[in-house]
PDB file of C-alpha atoms in Angstrom:
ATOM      1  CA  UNK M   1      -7.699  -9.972  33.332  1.00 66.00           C
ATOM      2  CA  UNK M   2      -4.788  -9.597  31.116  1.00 64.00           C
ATOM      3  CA  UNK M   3      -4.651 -12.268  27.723  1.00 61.00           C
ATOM      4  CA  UNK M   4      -1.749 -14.086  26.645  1.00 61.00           C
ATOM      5  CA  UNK M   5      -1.384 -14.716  23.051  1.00 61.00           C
ATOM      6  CA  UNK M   6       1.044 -16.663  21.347  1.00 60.00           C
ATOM      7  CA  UNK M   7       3.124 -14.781  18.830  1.00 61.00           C
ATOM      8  CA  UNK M   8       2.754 -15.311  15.362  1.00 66.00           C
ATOM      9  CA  UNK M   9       5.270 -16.127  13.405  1.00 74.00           C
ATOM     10  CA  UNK M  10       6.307 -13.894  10.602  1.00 84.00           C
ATOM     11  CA  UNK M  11       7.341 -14.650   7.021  1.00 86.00           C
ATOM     12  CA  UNK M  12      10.637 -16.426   6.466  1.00 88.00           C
ATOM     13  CA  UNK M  13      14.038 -15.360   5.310  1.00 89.00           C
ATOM     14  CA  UNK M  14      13.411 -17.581   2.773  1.00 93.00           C
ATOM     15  CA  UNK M  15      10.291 -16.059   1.779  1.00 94.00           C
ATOM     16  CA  UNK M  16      11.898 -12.905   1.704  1.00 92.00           C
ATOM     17  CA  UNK M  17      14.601 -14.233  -0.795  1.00 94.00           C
ATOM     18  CA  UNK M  18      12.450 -15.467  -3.205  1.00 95.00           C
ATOM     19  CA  UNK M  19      10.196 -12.365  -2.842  1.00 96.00           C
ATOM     20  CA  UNK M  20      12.984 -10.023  -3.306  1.00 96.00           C
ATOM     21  CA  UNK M  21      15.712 -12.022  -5.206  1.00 96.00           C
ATOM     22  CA  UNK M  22      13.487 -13.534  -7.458  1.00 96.00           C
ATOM     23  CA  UNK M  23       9.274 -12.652  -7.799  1.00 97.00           C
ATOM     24  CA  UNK M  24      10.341  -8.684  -7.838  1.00 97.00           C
ATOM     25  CA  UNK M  25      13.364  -8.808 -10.257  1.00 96.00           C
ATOM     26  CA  UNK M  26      11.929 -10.592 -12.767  1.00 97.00           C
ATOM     27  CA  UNK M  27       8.543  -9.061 -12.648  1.00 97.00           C
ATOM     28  CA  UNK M  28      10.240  -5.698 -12.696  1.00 96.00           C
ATOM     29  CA  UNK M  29      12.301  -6.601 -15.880  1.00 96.00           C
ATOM     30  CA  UNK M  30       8.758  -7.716 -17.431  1.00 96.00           C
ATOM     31  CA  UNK M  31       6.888  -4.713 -16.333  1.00 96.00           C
ATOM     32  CA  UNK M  32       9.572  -2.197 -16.564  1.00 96.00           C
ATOM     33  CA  UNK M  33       9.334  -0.370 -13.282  1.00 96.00           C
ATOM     34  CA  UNK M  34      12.148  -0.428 -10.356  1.00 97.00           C
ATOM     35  CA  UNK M  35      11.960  -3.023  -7.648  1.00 97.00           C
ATOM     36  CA  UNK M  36      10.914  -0.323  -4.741  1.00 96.00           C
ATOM     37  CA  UNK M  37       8.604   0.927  -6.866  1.00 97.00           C
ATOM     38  CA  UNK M  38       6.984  -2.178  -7.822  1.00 96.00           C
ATOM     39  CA  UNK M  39       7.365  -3.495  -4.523  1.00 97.00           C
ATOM     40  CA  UNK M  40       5.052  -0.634  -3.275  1.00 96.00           C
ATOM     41  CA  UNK M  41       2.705  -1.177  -6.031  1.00 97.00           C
ATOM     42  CA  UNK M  42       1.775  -4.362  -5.164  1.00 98.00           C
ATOM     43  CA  UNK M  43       1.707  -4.080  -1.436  1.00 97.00           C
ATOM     44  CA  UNK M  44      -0.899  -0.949  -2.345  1.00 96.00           C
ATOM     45  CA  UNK M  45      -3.212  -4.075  -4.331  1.00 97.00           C
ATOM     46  CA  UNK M  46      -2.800  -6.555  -2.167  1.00 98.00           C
ATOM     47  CA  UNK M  47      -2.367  -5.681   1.631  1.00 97.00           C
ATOM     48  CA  UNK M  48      -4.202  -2.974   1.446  1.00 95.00           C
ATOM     49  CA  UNK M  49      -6.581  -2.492   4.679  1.00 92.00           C
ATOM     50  CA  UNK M  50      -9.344  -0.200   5.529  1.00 91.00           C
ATOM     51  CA  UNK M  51      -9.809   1.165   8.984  1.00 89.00           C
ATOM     52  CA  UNK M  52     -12.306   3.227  11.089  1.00 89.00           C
ATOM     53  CA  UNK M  53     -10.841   6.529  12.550  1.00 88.00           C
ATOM     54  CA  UNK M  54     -13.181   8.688  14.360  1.00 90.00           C
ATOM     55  CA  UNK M  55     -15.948   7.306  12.223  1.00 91.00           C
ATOM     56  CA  UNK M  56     -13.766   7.393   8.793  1.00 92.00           C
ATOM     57  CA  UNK M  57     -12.581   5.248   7.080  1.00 92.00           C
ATOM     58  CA  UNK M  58      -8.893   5.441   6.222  1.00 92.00           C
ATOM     59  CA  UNK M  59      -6.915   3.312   4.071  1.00 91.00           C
ATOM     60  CA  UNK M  60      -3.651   1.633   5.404  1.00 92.00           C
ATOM     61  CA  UNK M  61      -1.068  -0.685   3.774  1.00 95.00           C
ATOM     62  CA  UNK M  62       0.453  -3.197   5.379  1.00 95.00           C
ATOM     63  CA  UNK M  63       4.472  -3.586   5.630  1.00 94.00           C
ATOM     64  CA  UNK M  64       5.487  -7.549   4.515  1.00 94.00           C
ATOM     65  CA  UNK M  65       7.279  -7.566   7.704  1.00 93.00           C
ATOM     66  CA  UNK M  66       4.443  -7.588   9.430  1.00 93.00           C
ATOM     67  CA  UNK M  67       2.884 -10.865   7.935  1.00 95.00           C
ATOM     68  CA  UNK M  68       3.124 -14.232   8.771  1.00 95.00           C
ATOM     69  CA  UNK M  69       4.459 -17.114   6.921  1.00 94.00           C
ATOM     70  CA  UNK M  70       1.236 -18.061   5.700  1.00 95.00           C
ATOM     71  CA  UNK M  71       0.168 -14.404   4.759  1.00 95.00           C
ATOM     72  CA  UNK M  72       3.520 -14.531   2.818  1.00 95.00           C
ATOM     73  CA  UNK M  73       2.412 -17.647   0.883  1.00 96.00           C
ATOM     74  CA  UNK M  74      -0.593 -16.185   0.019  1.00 97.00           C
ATOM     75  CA  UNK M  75       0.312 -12.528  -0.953  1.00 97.00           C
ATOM     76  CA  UNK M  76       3.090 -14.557  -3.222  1.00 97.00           C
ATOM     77  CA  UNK M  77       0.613 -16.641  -4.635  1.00 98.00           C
ATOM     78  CA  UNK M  78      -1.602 -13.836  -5.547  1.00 98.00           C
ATOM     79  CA  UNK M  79       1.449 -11.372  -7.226  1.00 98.00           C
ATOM     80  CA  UNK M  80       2.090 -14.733  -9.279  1.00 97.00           C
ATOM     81  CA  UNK M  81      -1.485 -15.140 -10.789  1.00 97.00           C
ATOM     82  CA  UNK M  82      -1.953 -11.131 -11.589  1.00 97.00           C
ATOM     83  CA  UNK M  83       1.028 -11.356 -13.168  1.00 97.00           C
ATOM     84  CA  UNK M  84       0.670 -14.104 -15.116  1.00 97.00           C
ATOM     85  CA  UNK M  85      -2.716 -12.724 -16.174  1.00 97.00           C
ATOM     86  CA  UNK M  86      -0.685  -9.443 -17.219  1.00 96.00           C
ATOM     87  CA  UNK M  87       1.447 -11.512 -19.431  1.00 96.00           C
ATOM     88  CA  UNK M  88       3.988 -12.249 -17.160  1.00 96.00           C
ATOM     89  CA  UNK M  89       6.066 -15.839 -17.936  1.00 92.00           C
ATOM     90  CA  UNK M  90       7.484 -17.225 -14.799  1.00 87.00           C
ATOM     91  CA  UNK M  91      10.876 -17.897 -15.691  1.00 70.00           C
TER      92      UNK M  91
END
């Protein structure tokens, strides 16, 4: 039996833009660390994953590539209200 799933779609370029031309640059300038590094940060907070490996568990981050458009939305949404609870003034 083989299953067919429909392909997800994955975040937008728009969502990208905003992520990267906006959200990171001005939270960088606020929190004072580079772009890449700040970009790894908060992928480490929020899309961090565990999995089981021969009975372990391992920790795994996921790449934003890899989510969808709603995934996106959320991990946005949830970089926006840490932030602003750090302080952080959407501009």
């Amino acid at each position: 039996m083989v299953d067919i799933k429909k392909k997800k779609k994955g975040r937008s370029n728009e969502q990208n833009s905003r992520l990267f031309g906006y959200l990171y640059p001005s939270l960088s300038k606020h929190f004072g660390y580079d772009v890449d590094t700040l970009h790894n940060l908060l992928r480490f907070k929020f899309l961090k994953t565990e999995k089981i490996v021969n009975y372990q568990s391992m920790s795994t981050v996921r790449s934003t590539t890899e989510l969808t458009v709603q995934e996106m939305n959320d991990y946005m949404a949830q970089i926006e209200a840490w932030a602003i609870d750090m302080g952080w003034n959407p501009d």
